[in-house]
Coordinates of C-alpha atoms and ligand atoms in Angstrom, one line a residue:
Chain A
M6 CA 72.2 81.4 118.5
N7 CA 73.1 81.5 114.9
L8 CA 73.7 84.2 112.5
P9 CA 71.4 84.4 109.5
S10 CA 72.9 82.3 106.6
D11 CA 72.0 85.0 104.0
L12 CA 74.1 87.7 105.7
K13 CA 76.3 88.2 102.7
E14 CA 73.2 89.6 100.8
Q15 CA 73.4 92.6 103.0
F16 CA 77.1 93.5 101.9
P17 CA 76.8 94.6 98.3
L18 CA 80.5 94.5 97.8
L19 CA 80.5 90.7 98.5
S20 CA 78.4 89.8 95.4
Q21 CA 81.1 91.3 93.3
V22 CA 83.0 89.3 90.7
I23 CA 86.6 89.7 90.6
N24 CA 89.0 88.1 88.2
D25 CA 86.0 85.9 87.1
H26 CA 85.5 84.7 90.7
Q27 CA 83.0 85.7 93.2
I28 CA 85.0 87.6 95.6
V29 CA 86.2 85.9 98.7
Y30 CA 86.8 88.5 101.2
L31 CA 89.3 87.1 104.0
D32 CA 90.9 90.6 104.8
S33 CA 88.5 92.0 107.6
A34 CA 91.4 92.5 110.1
A35 CA 92.6 95.1 107.8
S36 CA 89.0 96.6 107.1
S37 CA 85.6 95.0 107.3
Q38 CA 82.9 95.3 104.5
K39 CA 79.9 97.7 105.0
P40 CA 76.4 96.4 105.2
D41 CA 73.6 98.3 103.2
S42 CA 72.2 99.8 106.5
V43 CA 75.5 101.7 107.0
I44 CA 75.9 102.8 103.5
E45 CA 72.4 104.0 103.4
A46 CA 72.6 105.8 106.7
M47 CA 75.4 108.0 105.5
N48 CA 73.7 108.6 102.1
D49 CA 70.5 109.6 104.1
Y50 CA 72.4 112.0 106.1
Y51 CA 73.8 113.8 103.0
R52 CA 70.5 113.6 101.3
T53 CA 68.3 114.9 104.1
I54 CA 70.0 116.6 107.1
N55 CA 73.6 117.5 106.1
A56 CA 74.5 120.6 108.1
N57 CA 77.3 121.4 110.5
V58 CA 76.7 120.3 114.1
H59 CA 76.5 122.0 117.4
R60 CA 76.1 125.4 115.7
G61 CA 73.0 126.2 113.6
A62 CA 69.8 126.9 115.2
Y63 CA 67.7 125.8 112.2
E64 CA 66.0 122.4 111.8
I65 CA 68.4 120.3 109.9
A66 CA 71.3 121.3 112.0
A67 CA 69.8 120.3 115.0
Q68 CA 68.8 117.0 113.4
A69 CA 72.3 116.4 112.3
T70 CA 73.5 117.1 115.8
E71 CA 71.0 114.8 117.4
A72 CA 71.8 112.1 114.8
M73 CA 75.5 112.4 115.7
E74 CA 74.8 112.5 119.4
T75 CA 72.6 109.5 119.2
S76 CA 75.5 107.6 117.7
R77 CA 77.7 108.7 120.5
G78 CA 75.2 107.2 123.1
Q79 CA 74.7 104.0 121.0
I80 CA 78.5 103.4 120.9
A81 CA 78.9 104.2 124.8
T82 CA 76.0 101.6 125.4
F83 CA 77.6 99.1 123.1
I84 CA 80.9 99.2 125.0
G85 CA 79.5 99.6 128.4
A86 CA 80.8 103.1 129.0
N87 CA 79.3 104.9 131.9
S88 CA 78.2 107.8 129.7
A89 CA 78.2 109.3 126.4
S90 CA 80.6 111.9 127.3
E91 CA 83.2 109.4 127.7
I92 CA 83.2 108.6 124.0
V93 CA 85.7 110.9 122.1
F94 CA 85.5 110.8 118.2
T95 CA 88.8 110.5 116.5
K96 CA 90.0 109.7 112.9
N97 CA 90.9 106.3 113.7
A98 CA 92.6 104.1 116.4
T99 CA 96.0 105.5 115.5
E100 CA 94.8 109.1 116.2
S101 CA 93.1 107.7 119.4
F102 CA 96.6 106.6 120.5
N103 CA 98.3 109.6 119.5
L104 CA 95.8 111.6 121.5
V105 CA 96.6 109.5 124.7
A106 CA 100.3 109.5 124.1
R107 CA 100.4 113.4 123.6
S108 CA 97.7 114.5 126.1
W109 CA 98.0 112.0 128.8
G110 CA 101.6 111.0 128.3
G111 CA 102.5 114.8 127.7
Q112 CA 101.1 115.5 131.2
N113 CA 102.5 112.5 132.9
L114 CA 105.7 111.0 131.5
S115 CA 109.3 112.2 131.8
E116 CA 112.7 111.1 132.1
G117 CA 112.8 107.9 134.7
D118 CA 109.2 106.9 133.8
T119 CA 108.2 103.8 132.2
V120 CA 105.5 102.8 129.6
L121 CA 104.9 98.9 129.4
I122 CA 103.7 97.5 125.9
T123 CA 104.0 94.2 124.3
D124 CA 105.9 92.4 121.7
M125 CA 102.6 91.9 119.7
E126 CA 101.4 95.5 119.4
H127 CA 100.4 97.3 116.3
H128 CA 102.6 100.3 115.2
A129 CA 99.8 102.4 116.3
N130 CA 100.5 101.5 120.0
I131 CA 104.2 101.7 119.6
V132 CA 105.2 104.8 117.6
P133 CA 103.3 107.6 119.4
W134 CA 105.0 106.4 122.7
Q135 CA 108.3 106.3 120.9
I136 CA 107.9 109.7 119.5
L137 CA 107.0 111.1 122.9
G138 CA 109.7 109.2 124.4
A139 CA 112.3 110.6 122.0
E140 CA 111.4 114.0 123.6
R141 CA 111.0 113.1 127.1
G142 CA 113.5 110.2 127.6
F143 CA 111.1 107.8 129.5
E144 CA 111.6 104.2 129.0
I145 CA 109.4 101.8 126.9
R146 CA 109.4 98.1 128.1
W147 CA 108.1 95.0 126.3
I148 CA 106.2 92.1 127.5
P149 CA 107.6 89.2 125.7
L150 CA 105.6 86.3 124.1
T151 CA 105.7 82.5 124.7
S152 CA 106.6 80.3 121.6
D153 CA 102.6 79.7 121.2
G154 CA 102.3 83.4 120.7
L155 CA 100.7 84.2 124.0
L156 CA 101.8 87.0 126.3
D157 CA 104.5 85.7 128.7
L158 CA 103.3 87.1 132.0
T159 CA 105.8 85.1 134.2
Q160 CA 108.0 88.3 134.7
L161 CA 105.0 90.7 134.9
D162 CA 105.6 92.0 138.4
Q163 CA 109.2 92.8 137.7
L164 CA 108.2 94.4 134.4
L165 CA 105.4 96.5 135.9
D166 CA 108.0 97.9 138.6
G167 CA 107.8 101.7 138.2
V168 CA 105.5 101.8 135.3
K169 CA 103.0 104.7 134.8
M170 CA 101.0 103.4 131.9
V171 CA 100.4 99.8 130.5
S172 CA 99.1 99.8 126.9
V173 CA 98.2 96.3 125.5
T174 CA 96.2 95.1 122.6
A175 CA 93.1 92.8 123.6
M176 CA 93.6 91.0 120.4
S177 CA 96.5 90.6 118.1
N178 CA 95.9 91.5 114.4
V179 CA 98.7 89.1 113.5
L180 CA 98.3 86.1 115.9
G181 CA 94.8 86.5 116.7
T182 CA 95.6 85.8 120.4
L183 CA 93.1 87.1 123.1
N184 CA 95.0 88.5 125.8
P185 CA 94.1 88.4 129.5
V186 CA 93.5 92.1 129.6
R187 CA 91.6 91.9 133.0
E188 CA 94.4 90.1 134.8
I189 CA 96.9 92.5 133.3
A190 CA 94.8 95.5 134.4
D191 CA 94.3 94.5 137.7
R192 CA 97.9 93.9 138.3
A193 CA 98.9 97.1 136.7
H194 CA 96.4 98.8 138.9
E195 CA 98.0 97.1 142.0
A196 CA 101.2 98.5 140.8
G197 CA 99.8 101.9 140.4
A198 CA 99.8 102.1 136.5
L199 CA 96.8 103.0 134.3
V200 CA 95.8 100.8 131.4
T201 CA 95.0 101.6 127.8
V202 CA 93.6 98.8 125.7
D203 CA 93.8 98.5 122.0
A204 CA 90.5 97.1 121.2
S205 CA 90.5 97.5 117.3
Q206 CA 90.3 93.8 116.7
Y207 CA 88.3 93.3 119.8
V208 CA 85.2 95.5 119.8
P209 CA 84.3 94.3 116.3
H210 CA 84.3 90.8 117.0
L211 CA 83.5 90.0 120.8
P212 CA 81.0 91.5 123.3
T213 CA 83.0 94.4 125.0
D214 CA 82.5 95.8 128.5
V215 CA 85.1 98.4 129.4
N216 CA 84.5 97.8 133.1
D217 CA 85.0 93.9 132.7
L218 CA 88.1 94.6 130.8
G219 CA 89.4 96.7 133.7
A220 CA 90.5 99.5 131.3
D221 CA 91.1 103.2 131.9
L222 CA 91.4 104.2 128.4
M223 CA 90.3 102.2 125.1
C224 CA 91.1 102.9 121.4
F225 CA 89.3 101.4 118.5
T226 CA 88.6 102.0 114.8
G227 CA 85.3 102.2 112.9
H228 CA 86.3 100.6 109.7
K229 CA 87.0 97.3 111.0
M230 CA 83.5 96.9 112.7
C231 CA 81.2 97.4 109.7
G232 CA 81.5 101.1 110.0
P233 CA 83.0 103.5 107.5
T234 CA 86.7 104.8 107.3
G235 CA 87.7 108.1 108.9
I236 CA 86.0 107.5 112.3
G237 CA 87.7 106.1 115.4
V238 CA 87.0 106.3 118.9
L239 CA 88.8 106.9 122.3
W240 CA 86.9 105.8 125.5
G241 CA 88.2 107.1 128.7
R242 CA 87.0 107.0 132.4
E243 CA 85.5 110.4 132.7
E244 CA 87.9 111.4 135.5
I245 CA 90.9 110.5 133.5
L246 CA 89.8 112.3 130.4
D247 CA 88.8 115.2 132.5
S248 CA 92.3 115.5 133.7
M249 CA 93.9 115.3 130.4
P250 CA 94.8 118.6 128.6
P251 CA 93.3 119.2 125.0
F252 CA 95.1 117.6 122.1
L253 CA 94.2 119.3 118.8
G254 CA 93.3 122.9 119.2
G255 CA 90.5 124.9 117.2
G256 CA 86.9 125.3 116.9
E257 CA 84.4 123.0 118.9
M258 CA 87.0 122.3 121.6
I259 CA 86.6 125.5 123.3
L260 CA 84.2 127.3 125.7
D261 CA 85.9 130.5 125.4
V262 CA 88.8 132.2 123.4
R263 CA 90.3 135.4 124.5
K264 CA 93.5 137.2 123.5
D265 CA 95.4 135.8 126.5
G266 CA 94.1 132.3 126.2
F267 CA 91.3 129.9 126.0
T268 CA 89.0 127.8 128.2
P269 CA 88.6 124.2 126.9
N270 CA 85.1 122.8 126.3
E271 CA 83.6 120.0 128.4
L272 CA 83.9 116.4 127.7
P273 CA 83.8 114.9 125.1
H274 CA 84.1 118.1 122.8
K275 CA 87.4 119.3 124.6
F276 CA 89.1 116.4 122.4
E277 CA 87.2 117.0 119.1
A278 CA 88.6 120.0 117.4
G279 CA 87.1 121.3 114.2
T280 CA 84.0 120.0 112.3
P281 CA 83.5 116.1 113.0
P282 CA 83.3 113.6 110.4
I283 CA 79.5 113.7 110.8
A284 CA 78.4 111.2 108.1
E285 CA 80.9 108.8 109.4
I286 CA 79.8 109.1 113.1
I287 CA 76.3 108.4 111.9
G288 CA 77.5 105.5 109.8
L289 CA 79.4 104.1 112.9
G290 CA 76.0 104.2 114.8
A291 CA 74.5 102.4 112.0
A292 CA 77.2 99.8 112.1
V293 CA 76.7 99.4 116.1
S294 CA 72.8 99.0 115.3
F295 CA 73.7 96.3 112.8
L296 CA 76.2 94.5 115.1
E297 CA 73.6 94.7 118.1
S298 CA 70.8 93.3 115.8
L299 CA 72.9 90.1 115.2
G300 CA 74.2 90.1 118.7
M301 CA 78.0 90.1 119.5
T302 CA 77.7 86.7 121.3
A303 CA 76.4 85.2 118.1
I304 CA 79.1 86.7 116.2
R305 CA 81.8 85.6 118.5
Q306 CA 80.1 81.9 118.2
H307 CA 80.1 82.0 114.5
E308 CA 83.7 83.0 114.4
I309 CA 84.8 80.4 117.0
R310 CA 83.0 77.8 114.6
L311 CA 84.5 79.3 111.6
T312 CA 88.0 79.5 112.9
E313 CA 87.9 75.8 114.2
Y314 CA 86.6 74.8 110.7
A315 CA 89.5 76.7 109.2
L316 CA 92.2 75.3 111.6
N317 CA 90.9 71.8 110.9
A318 CA 90.6 72.0 107.3
L319 CA 94.1 73.5 106.9
D320 CA 95.6 70.9 109.2
D321 CA 93.8 68.0 107.4
R322 CA 94.9 69.0 104.1
Y323 CA 98.4 70.2 104.6
G324 CA 99.7 68.9 108.0
D325 CA 103.3 69.8 108.5
E326 CA 103.4 71.6 105.3
L327 CA 101.7 74.6 106.9
T328 CA 102.2 76.6 110.1
I329 CA 99.7 79.0 111.6
H330 CA 101.2 81.5 114.0
G331 CA 99.5 81.9 117.3
P332 CA 97.3 79.8 119.6
K333 CA 95.9 76.5 118.3
D334 CA 92.6 76.8 120.3
A335 CA 89.9 78.7 118.6
S336 CA 88.4 79.8 122.0
Q337 CA 91.8 81.5 122.9
R338 CA 92.0 83.4 119.5
G339 CA 90.1 85.4 117.1
G340 CA 89.7 84.6 113.5
V341 CA 93.0 85.8 112.3
L342 CA 95.1 83.2 110.5
S343 CA 98.8 84.1 109.8
I344 CA 99.7 81.4 107.6
Q345 CA 103.2 80.1 106.5
Y346 CA 102.8 77.4 103.8
R347 CA 105.8 75.5 102.6
D348 CA 108.4 78.1 101.7
V349 CA 106.0 80.2 99.6
H350 CA 106.6 84.0 100.3
P351 CA 103.4 85.5 101.5
H352 CA 103.5 88.0 98.5
D353 CA 103.5 85.2 96.0
L354 CA 100.8 83.4 97.9
S355 CA 98.4 86.3 98.1
Q356 CA 99.2 87.0 94.4
V357 CA 98.0 83.5 93.5
L358 CA 94.9 83.7 95.6
D359 CA 93.9 87.2 94.1
Q360 CA 93.7 85.4 90.7
R361 CA 91.0 83.3 92.2
G362 CA 89.3 86.4 93.6
I363 CA 90.5 85.5 97.1
C364 CA 91.6 88.7 99.2
I365 CA 94.0 87.9 102.0
R366 CA 96.9 90.2 103.3
A367 CA 100.7 89.8 102.8
G368 CA 103.0 91.9 104.8
H369 CA 104.0 93.0 108.4
H370 CA 100.5 94.0 109.3
C371 CA 102.0 97.0 110.9
A372 CA 103.7 94.8 113.6
K373 CA 107.3 94.8 112.7
P374 CA 108.7 94.2 116.1
L375 CA 106.3 91.2 116.2
M376 CA 107.7 90.1 112.9
R377 CA 111.2 90.2 114.2
E378 CA 110.2 88.2 117.2
L379 CA 108.6 85.6 114.8
G380 CA 111.7 85.6 112.6
V381 CA 110.0 86.4 109.3
G382 CA 109.7 89.4 107.3
A383 CA 106.0 89.1 106.4
T384 CA 103.1 86.6 106.9
A385 CA 100.3 85.8 104.6
R386 CA 97.0 86.6 106.8
A387 CA 93.5 85.3 106.3
S388 CA 91.1 87.0 108.7
L389 CA 87.3 86.2 109.2
Y390 CA 84.2 88.1 110.1
L391 CA 80.6 87.5 110.5
Y392 CA 79.8 87.5 106.7
N393 CA 82.3 84.7 106.0
D394 CA 81.2 81.1 105.7
E395 CA 82.6 77.5 105.0
S396 CA 82.8 78.2 101.4
D397 CA 85.2 81.1 101.9
I398 CA 87.5 78.8 104.0
D399 CA 87.1 76.0 101.4
A400 CA 88.3 78.3 98.6
L401 CA 91.3 79.4 100.7
V402 CA 92.2 75.8 101.4
D403 CA 91.9 74.7 97.8
S404 CA 94.2 77.5 96.6
L405 CA 97.2 76.9 98.5
E406 CA 98.4 73.8 96.9
P407 CA 98.5 75.4 93.4
A408 CA 100.6 78.2 94.9
G409 CA 102.9 75.6 96.4
E410 CA 103.4 73.8 93.2
M411 CA 104.4 77.0 91.4
F412 CA 106.9 78.4 94.1
A413 CA 108.1 75.6 96.3
L414 CA 111.8 75.8 96.2
Chain B
M9 CA 92.9 91.5 84.3
P10 CA 96.4 90.2 83.6
G11 CA 97.2 86.8 84.2
L12 CA 99.7 85.1 86.5
E13 CA 101.7 84.0 83.5
D14 CA 102.4 87.8 82.7
L15 CA 104.1 88.0 86.1
Y16 CA 105.6 84.6 86.8
K17 CA 107.5 83.8 83.6
E18 CA 109.5 80.5 83.6
I19 CA 112.9 82.4 83.8
I20 CA 111.7 84.5 86.7
L21 CA 110.9 81.2 88.6
D22 CA 114.1 79.8 87.5
H23 CA 116.1 82.8 89.0
Y24 CA 114.1 82.6 92.1
K25 CA 114.8 78.9 92.7
N26 CA 118.2 78.9 91.5
P27 CA 119.6 82.1 92.4
R28 CA 122.8 83.4 90.8
N29 CA 125.7 85.0 92.7
R30 CA 124.1 84.2 96.1
G31 CA 126.0 85.2 99.2
E32 CA 128.1 87.9 100.5
L33 CA 131.6 89.2 99.9
E34 CA 133.9 90.0 103.0
S35 CA 133.6 93.8 103.5
P36 CA 135.8 95.4 103.6
P37 CA 137.4 95.0 101.1
A38 CA 133.8 94.6 99.5
H39 CA 131.2 97.4 99.9
K40 CA 128.1 96.5 101.5
T41 CA 124.7 98.1 101.2
E42 CA 121.4 96.8 102.7
G43 CA 117.9 97.6 101.1
F44 CA 114.4 97.4 102.6
N45 CA 111.0 97.1 101.2
P46 CA 108.9 98.6 104.2
L47 CA 105.7 97.5 102.7
C48 CA 106.4 94.0 102.4
G49 CA 109.3 93.4 104.6
D50 CA 111.7 92.3 101.7
E51 CA 115.4 92.7 102.5
V52 CA 118.4 92.7 100.2
T53 CA 121.8 93.0 101.0
V54 CA 124.3 93.8 97.9
T55 CA 128.2 93.3 98.4
F56 CA 130.5 94.2 95.5
E57 CA 133.9 95.1 94.7
L58 CA 135.0 97.5 92.1
R59 CA 138.2 97.2 90.1
D60 CA 139.1 99.8 87.5
D61 CA 135.9 101.3 87.7
S62 CA 134.1 98.1 86.9
L63 CA 131.9 95.8 89.1
A64 CA 134.3 93.0 89.5
E65 CA 132.5 90.9 91.9
L66 CA 128.9 91.2 93.2
R67 CA 126.8 89.1 95.5
I68 CA 123.2 89.2 96.6
A69 CA 121.8 88.1 100.0
G70 CA 118.4 88.7 101.7
Q71 CA 114.9 87.3 101.8
G72 CA 111.9 88.2 99.9
C73 CA 109.1 87.4 97.5
S74 CA 109.9 85.6 94.1
I75 CA 109.9 88.8 92.3
S76 CA 112.4 90.6 94.5
Q77 CA 114.8 87.5 94.7
A78 CA 114.6 86.8 91.0
S79 CA 115.1 90.5 90.1
A80 CA 118.2 90.6 92.2
S81 CA 119.6 87.4 90.7
M82 CA 119.0 88.7 87.4
M83 CA 120.5 91.9 88.1
S84 CA 123.6 90.3 89.6
A85 CA 124.1 88.4 86.3
A86 CA 123.7 91.3 84.2
V87 CA 126.0 93.7 85.9
Q88 CA 128.7 91.5 86.9
G89 CA 132.0 92.7 85.0
K90 CA 130.3 95.9 83.6
S91 CA 131.8 99.4 84.0
I92 CA 129.9 101.7 86.4
S93 CA 128.5 104.0 83.7
E94 CA 127.3 100.8 82.0
V95 CA 125.7 99.7 85.2
R96 CA 124.1 103.1 85.7
D97 CA 122.6 103.1 82.2
L98 CA 121.3 99.5 82.5
S99 CA 119.7 100.5 85.8
R100 CA 118.1 103.5 84.3
E101 CA 116.7 101.4 81.3
F102 CA 115.4 98.7 83.8
K103 CA 113.7 101.4 86.0
S104 CA 112.2 103.0 82.9
M105 CA 110.8 99.5 81.9
M106 CA 109.3 99.3 85.5
S107 CA 107.6 102.6 85.3
I108 CA 103.9 102.4 85.0
H109 CA 103.9 105.4 82.7
E110 CA 106.0 103.6 80.1
E111 CA 108.0 106.8 79.5
S112 CA 110.9 105.9 77.2
I113 CA 114.2 107.2 77.9
D114 CA 116.0 109.8 76.1
P115 CA 119.2 108.2 74.5
K116 CA 121.0 111.6 75.4
E117 CA 120.3 110.8 79.2
L118 CA 122.5 107.6 78.7
D119 CA 126.2 108.1 79.8
S120 CA 128.2 105.8 77.7
A121 CA 128.6 105.3 74.0
S122 CA 127.9 101.7 73.9
T123 CA 124.3 101.9 75.1
A124 CA 122.7 102.5 71.8
T125 CA 122.5 98.8 71.5
F126 CA 122.2 98.0 75.2
Q127 CA 120.2 95.0 75.8
L128 CA 118.1 94.1 78.8
G129 CA 118.2 90.5 77.9
D130 CA 116.8 88.2 80.6
L131 CA 115.6 91.3 82.5
E132 CA 113.0 92.0 79.9
A133 CA 111.1 89.0 81.5
L134 CA 110.3 91.2 84.4
K135 CA 108.4 93.6 82.0
G136 CA 105.1 91.9 83.3
V137 CA 105.5 93.2 86.6
V138 CA 104.4 96.7 85.5
K139 CA 100.9 95.2 85.1
F140 CA 100.9 94.5 88.8
P141 CA 101.9 97.9 90.2
V142 CA 102.1 96.8 93.9
R143 CA 104.9 94.4 92.9
I144 CA 107.0 97.0 91.1
K145 CA 108.9 97.9 94.3
C146 CA 109.8 94.2 94.8
A147 CA 111.4 94.3 91.4
T148 CA 113.3 97.5 91.7
L149 CA 114.6 96.9 95.3
S150 CA 117.8 95.3 94.3
W151 CA 118.5 97.9 91.8
N152 CA 117.9 100.8 94.2
T153 CA 120.2 99.1 96.7
L154 CA 122.9 98.6 94.1
L155 CA 122.6 102.3 93.0
T156 CA 122.8 103.5 96.7
G157 CA 126.1 101.5 97.1
L158 CA 127.6 103.1 94.0
D159 CA 126.7 106.4 95.2
E160 CA 128.0 105.8 98.7
L161 CA 131.3 104.9 97.2
E162 CA 131.4 107.8 94.8
A163 CA 130.4 110.4 97.5
Ligands
PLP22 C1 95.4 96.0 116.7 C2 95.4 97.2 115.8 N1 95.6 98.4 116.4 C3 95.4 99.6 115.7 C4 95.1 99.6 114.4 C5 95.0 100.9 113.7 O1 93.8 101.1 113.2 P1 93.7 102.4 112.2 O2 94.6 102.1 111.0 O3 92.3 102.4 111.7 O4 94.0 103.6 113.0 C6 94.9 98.4 113.7 C7 94.4 98.3 112.2 O5 95.1 98.5 111.4 C8 95.0 97.1 114.5 O6 94.7 95.9 113.9

């Protein structure tokens, strides 16, 4: 199963010329590009059925509501959820985590409790726990890493002792590491904990089934999976979402409001206060259709091949002058390559690459605790997606040397 | 689109590769201030000693990109031995050069009498950074850190 070779043509942005070079986009871990079908779906919504949802009795309002709920159903199927009511729309993965921490954590965590996360988490899965922790005084514990950038699970049983929630990323946005979520989830459940999965880097790239992962709650974000910005998802097992109190309050999330109180709406609306980002939800549905039309297995295979190609090309050309953080084996990782080349600072590297139209990321990638573990202030990160091909990797490989000549100390 | 040569002038690369006044003074007696650029992870540590209202000794430590490191090195060479008010004037001048809006500073804002002829000298080489707005914070990190240090002492 191969992806069509002309995929780039479906992404209008990728035909752009930047700094006299056709753009080479290698920053999909930060945000992916959008295919025509997604852009069109959102435009069509505004052109033909724009109206507020779940309110009006007139035709276009009904159509808008139906389009939005169709997207919800598509997303549920895409990740193997048991029903569409397990799909809660948020603004992004970050908001999903804040929802989980505030609502579930607010109800269940107090002094003496423990949340277990890992050294490779994105700030989105750290800071919401820290904010609540500062109020409640519960402990945050960290699963350490091995020198290969894998989770070190040798002490997992001790680490799980007394833990109520394990919140772990399925794939690192810095190291590319694919974590053994199922194994962690099984052991967490045995220890009586629930499991939240950060699938922000996972859902866009691998076939995802929430039941196979063993997750109880899962957060991901639309803009990394060919969808628009401004739309994220919280999936949760129905009985868990049902047990959680509302997060934001306002319209849509209530069944009744009286002077002496309110009755929350049913799932998933209980967690969706106010007018939702309707166009973005429809855009995310179109993104899911697009990904399904290619097939997630084919996407994963493509990325493994391309990651292998990149790892080999970089190693052949630069050998010991270049370090790539994280696992060496492409089958154990996603297409996220954090590169250290000679002693060129990531900022300088990305600046030189930008002159050639190559977009990579330099910085801490919202994972400062991980940067400290790696002993670096920043990394230069190139990340791949379904539309990238060998020519993009070749451009990257060819550009490192000139940067080295300029900056090597 | 500005070219790389606008940003990475030879003198900048020279300061990056051969940083001046590198290291840390023992503190105390020296005053020590750390600065961070949260966006890119650059860190700078400025230690300095004042004598008779002048920056008698100053050292720079830390890690970061060529612009932040070169700017720190150039700053150290420019401010060493200067009076505090001269240092403040120079920093104001430098920061106004680093402002995207190219606002010129009003001479009345400057404290010391000698500043009418104040020269940025080598620091002028950093002017090109303005064309790369995301890098401005790199260039101003060491200056802001030094100013914080001076404020701390005067507080
Ligand atoms: C692993 C991971 N988690 C969470 C996020 C947060 O996503 P967002 O900024 O869309 O909320 C990101 C992306 O930035 C990520 O890579």
